[in-house]
mmCIF file of C-alpha atoms in Angstrom:
data_model
loop_
_atom_site.group_PDB
_atom_site.id
_atom_site.type_symbol
_atom_site.label_atom_id
_atom_site.label_comp_id
_atom_site.label_asym_id
_atom_site.label_seq_id
_atom_site.Cartn_x
_atom_site.Cartn_y
_atom_site.Cartn_z
ATOM 1 C CA MET P 662 0.000 0.000 0.000
ATOM 2 C CA SER P 663 1.348 3.423 -0.928
ATOM 3 C CA LEU P 664 2.087 5.989 1.738
ATOM 4 C CA GLU P 665 -0.578 8.260 0.200
ATOM 5 C CA ASN P 666 -3.216 5.500 0.417
ATOM 6 C CA GLU P 667 -2.223 4.646 3.969
ATOM 7 C CA HIS P 668 -2.452 8.308 4.948
ATOM 8 C CA ARG P 669 -5.912 8.581 3.354
ATOM 9 C CA LEU P 670 -7.171 5.473 5.184
ATOM 10 C CA ARG P 671 -5.781 6.670 8.529
ATOM 11 C CA PHE P 672 -7.487 10.018 7.975
ATOM 12 C CA ARG P 673 -10.793 8.253 7.300
ATOM 13 C CA ASP P 674 -10.337 6.156 10.460
ATOM 14 C CA ALA P 675 -9.606 9.275 12.478
ATOM 15 C CA MET P 676 -12.696 11.007 11.076
ATOM 16 C CA SER P 677 -14.841 8.020 12.075
ATOM 17 C CA SER P 678 -14.022 9.046 15.655
ATOM 18 C CA LEU P 679 -15.464 12.498 15.043
ATOM 19 C CA SER P 680 -19.128 12.233 16.050
ATOM 20 C CA ALA P 681 -21.364 13.984 13.547
ATOM 21 C CA ALA P 682 -25.048 14.836 13.397
ATOM 22 C CA VAL P 683 -26.963 12.862 10.771
ATOM 23 C CA ASN P 684 -28.838 14.912 8.183
ATOM 24 C CA ILE P 685 -30.857 14.330 5.066
ATOM 25 C CA VAL P 686 -30.121 17.050 2.547
ATOM 26 C CA THR P 687 -32.953 17.484 0.049
ATOM 27 C CA THR P 688 -33.614 19.557 -3.048
ATOM 28 C CA ASP P 689 -36.488 20.070 -5.458
ATOM 29 C CA GLY P 690 -36.789 22.211 -8.562
ATOM 30 C CA ASP P 691 -36.452 22.188 -12.336
ATOM 31 C CA ALA P 692 -33.682 19.560 -12.191
ATOM 32 C CA GLY P 693 -35.804 17.209 -10.101
ATOM 33 C CA CYS P 694 -36.183 16.057 -6.523
ATOM 34 C CA CYS P 695 -33.512 14.159 -4.616
ATOM 35 C CA GLY P 696 -31.903 13.759 -1.225
ATOM 36 C CA ILE P 697 -28.841 12.295 0.395
ATOM 37 C CA THR P 698 -27.731 11.384 3.905
ATOM 38 C CA ALA P 699 -24.890 13.637 4.976
ATOM 39 C CA THR P 700 -22.780 14.113 8.071
ATOM 40 C CA ALA P 701 -20.381 16.648 6.564
ATOM 41 C CA VAL P 702 -22.561 19.616 7.484
ATOM 42 C CA CYS P 703 -21.558 22.479 9.763
ATOM 43 C CA SER P 704 -22.343 26.072 10.553
ATOM 44 C CA VAL P 705 -20.176 28.764 9.001
ATOM 45 C CA THR P 706 -21.667 31.971 10.409
ATOM 46 C CA ASP P 707 -24.901 33.262 11.921
ATOM 47 C CA THR P 708 -24.754 36.585 10.056
ATOM 48 C CA PRO P 709 -26.116 35.723 7.568
ATOM 49 C CA PRO P 710 -27.071 32.223 8.772
ATOM 50 C CA THR P 711 -24.919 29.979 6.554
ATOM 51 C CA LEU P 712 -24.148 26.267 6.493
ATOM 52 C CA MET P 713 -21.458 24.294 4.705
ATOM 53 C CA VAL P 714 -22.559 21.007 3.134
ATOM 54 C CA CYS P 715 -20.050 18.594 1.565
ATOM 55 C CA ILE P 716 -21.103 15.977 -1.001
ATOM 56 C CA ASN P 717 -18.836 13.522 -2.789
ATOM 57 C CA ARG P 718 -18.165 14.597 -6.378
ATOM 58 C CA ASN P 719 -19.057 11.075 -7.581
ATOM 59 C CA SER P 720 -22.660 11.543 -6.479
ATOM 60 C CA SER P 721 -24.981 12.010 -9.447
ATOM 61 C CA MET P 722 -27.098 14.248 -7.214
ATOM 62 C CA ASN P 723 -24.602 17.115 -7.405
ATOM 63 C CA ALA P 724 -25.961 18.180 -10.789
ATOM 64 C CA VAL P 725 -29.481 18.311 -9.322
ATOM 65 C CA PHE P 726 -28.417 20.324 -6.253
ATOM 66 C CA GLN P 727 -26.415 22.749 -8.379
ATOM 67 C CA GLU P 728 -29.099 23.307 -11.015
ATOM 68 C CA ASN P 729 -31.878 23.703 -8.435
ATOM 69 C CA GLY P 730 -29.730 26.143 -6.442
ATOM 70 C CA ARG P 731 -31.679 25.475 -3.242
ATOM 71 C CA LEU P 732 -31.738 22.799 -0.594
ATOM 72 C CA CYS P 733 -32.930 21.862 2.868
ATOM 73 C CA VAL P 734 -30.807 20.348 5.631
ATOM 74 C CA ASN P 735 -33.073 18.137 7.747
ATOM 75 C CA ILE P 736 -31.382 17.330 11.079
ATOM 76 C CA LEU P 737 -32.598 13.857 12.048
ATOM 77 C CA ASN P 738 -33.942 12.779 15.400
ATOM 78 C CA HIS P 739 -33.002 9.451 16.985
ATOM 79 C CA GLN P 740 -36.095 7.722 15.570
ATOM 80 C CA GLN P 741 -35.221 8.544 11.956
ATOM 81 C CA GLU P 742 -32.278 6.175 11.538
ATOM 82 C CA GLU P 743 -34.235 4.158 8.962
ATOM 83 C CA MET P 744 -34.654 7.314 6.867
ATOM 84 C CA ALA P 745 -30.901 7.887 7.073
ATOM 85 C CA CYS P 746 -30.391 4.362 5.716
ATOM 86 C CA HIS P 747 -32.860 4.936 2.867
ATOM 87 C CA PHE P 748 -31.166 8.167 1.797
ATOM 88 C CA ALA P 749 -27.714 6.631 2.151
ATOM 89 C CA GLY P 750 -28.769 4.068 -0.471
ATOM 90 C CA MET P 751 -28.574 1.164 1.975
ATOM 91 C CA THR P 752 -32.124 -0.186 1.481
ATOM 92 C CA GLY P 753 -32.752 -0.290 -2.256
ATOM 93 C CA THR P 754 -35.747 2.067 -2.160
ATOM 94 C CA SER P 755 -35.952 4.393 -5.141
ATOM 95 C CA MET P 756 -35.730 8.167 -4.830
ATOM 96 C CA GLU P 757 -39.286 8.435 -6.161
ATOM 97 C CA GLU P 758 -40.554 6.058 -3.468
ATOM 98 C CA ARG P 759 -38.721 7.917 -0.670
ATOM 99 C CA PHE P 760 -40.458 11.153 -1.596
ATOM 100 C CA SER P 761 -43.884 9.497 -2.000
ATOM 101 C CA TRP P 762 -44.147 8.766 1.744
ATOM 102 C CA ASP P 763 -46.345 11.063 3.829
ATOM 103 C CA ILE P 764 -43.419 12.411 5.834
ATOM 104 C CA TRP P 765 -42.731 15.567 3.832
ATOM 105 C CA SER P 766 -43.942 19.125 3.780
ATOM 106 C CA GLN P 767 -42.759 22.059 1.659
ATOM 107 C CA GLY P 768 -40.831 25.059 2.859
ATOM 108 C CA ILE P 769 -40.964 28.667 1.703
ATOM 109 C CA LEU P 770 -38.455 27.845 -1.059
ATOM 110 C CA ASN P 771 -40.522 24.754 -2.032
ATOM 111 C CA GLN P 772 -37.868 22.397 -0.701
ATOM 112 C CA PRO P 773 -38.764 19.037 0.921
ATOM 113 C CA LEU P 774 -38.900 19.395 4.711
ATOM 114 C CA LEU P 775 -38.805 16.129 6.658
ATOM 115 C CA LYS P 776 -41.566 16.092 9.268
ATOM 116 C CA GLU P 777 -40.470 15.484 12.874
ATOM 117 C CA ALA P 778 -36.825 16.280 12.141
ATOM 118 C CA LEU P 779 -35.077 18.146 14.958
ATOM 119 C CA ALA P 780 -34.628 21.071 12.594
ATOM 120 C CA ASN P 781 -35.216 21.998 8.952
ATOM 121 C CA LEU P 782 -32.871 24.592 7.479
ATOM 122 C CA GLU P 783 -33.941 25.700 4.030
ATOM 123 C CA GLY P 784 -31.712 27.915 1.955
ATOM 124 C CA GLU P 785 -30.132 29.066 -1.266
ATOM 125 C CA ILE P 786 -26.776 27.778 -2.469
ATOM 126 C CA THR P 787 -24.527 30.838 -2.692
ATOM 127 C CA GLN P 788 -21.236 29.151 -3.568
ATOM 128 C CA VAL P 789 -19.961 25.764 -4.773
ATOM 129 C CA GLN P 790 -16.296 24.830 -4.657
ATOM 130 C CA GLU P 791 -14.426 21.643 -5.560
ATOM 131 C CA VAL P 792 -12.146 20.470 -2.776
ATOM 132 C CA GLY P 793 -10.443 17.135 -3.422
ATOM 133 C CA THR P 794 -13.084 14.434 -3.756
ATOM 134 C CA HIS P 795 -16.001 16.647 -2.705
ATOM 135 C CA TYR P 796 -18.095 19.636 -3.640
ATOM 136 C CA VAL P 797 -18.400 22.142 -0.811
ATOM 137 C CA TYR P 798 -21.689 24.050 -0.824
ATOM 138 C CA LEU P 799 -22.214 27.284 1.106
ATOM 139 C CA VAL P 800 -25.908 27.709 1.771
ATOM 140 C CA GLU P 801 -27.573 30.847 3.127
ATOM 141 C CA MET P 802 -30.599 29.947 5.231
ATOM 142 C CA LYS P 803 -33.962 31.536 4.387
ATOM 143 C CA GLN P 804 -36.162 29.479 6.737
ATOM 144 C CA ILE P 805 -35.209 27.750 9.972
ATOM 145 C CA ILE P 806 -37.600 25.492 11.886
ATOM 146 C CA VAL P 807 -36.487 24.051 15.233
ATOM 147 C CA ARG P 808 -38.406 21.536 17.349
ATOM 148 C CA ASP P 809 -37.940 21.249 21.100
ATOM 149 C CA GLU P 810 -38.926 17.575 21.284
ATOM 150 C CA GLY P 811 -36.734 14.690 20.257
ATOM 151 C CA HIS P 812 -33.267 13.318 20.729
ATOM 152 C CA GLY P 813 -30.323 13.438 18.378
ATOM 153 C CA LEU P 814 -28.871 10.941 15.929
ATOM 154 C CA ILE P 815 -25.132 10.840 15.341
ATOM 155 C CA TYR P 816 -22.746 8.823 13.217
ATOM 156 C CA PHE P 817 -19.731 7.547 15.192
ATOM 157 C CA LYS P 818 -17.269 4.756 14.363
ATOM 158 C CA ARG P 819 -19.226 4.041 11.148
ATOM 159 C CA LYS P 820 -22.516 3.375 12.987
ATOM 160 C CA PHE P 821 -25.619 5.347 13.939
ATOM 161 C CA HIS P 822 -26.144 6.130 17.635
ATOM 162 C CA PRO P 823 -28.925 7.951 19.503
ATOM 163 C CA VAL P 824 -28.024 10.928 21.652
ATOM 164 C CA ILE P 825 -30.480 11.202 24.507
ATOM 165 C CA HIS P 826 -31.106 14.692 25.818
ATOM 166 C CA GLN P 827 -31.712 14.443 29.549
ATOM 167 C CA GLN P 828 -33.103 17.307 31.514
ATOM 168 C CA LEU P 829 -31.762 17.683 35.017
ATOM 169 C CA GLN P 830 -34.341 17.398 37.735
ATOM 170 C CA VAL P 831 -33.724 19.815 40.567
ATOM 171 C CA ALA P 832 -34.925 18.615 43.958
ATOM 172 C CA ILE P 833 -36.731 21.312 45.900
#
């Protein structure tokens, strides 16, 4: 194995130790409707509210995201692991079937919002840059919906895990 390959694999192993929120990133528009499970999502700034979303350049969905110019980051709750599997292509369900289920609503930019997600962040893609094997999207948020109920879902060591939010009870 080459030193470059070994370095790449060690980097991937190290990144598997970096817990990440699980999201389904969706888009709809003239180029069609699609979605993908993504953990490479993070905030950039709150003024204006902007997220960074990274998607592998080999994904055929990049053309759809780029042509539509809009997307929604749906932050999954702990009960939506099955949806993460569907949108990661692990179950064999078609894209058309995934969007036919009664689990979607539309946002102000007409993007698919996953019902019962912890949050739905709908925005416009303001910049796309190629970095190595991925496209990096900067997305300015136009609508943000946050739910108080629910627990988180993270990806850690190449597996999904629930994150249970516990409220402290103060004895009086």
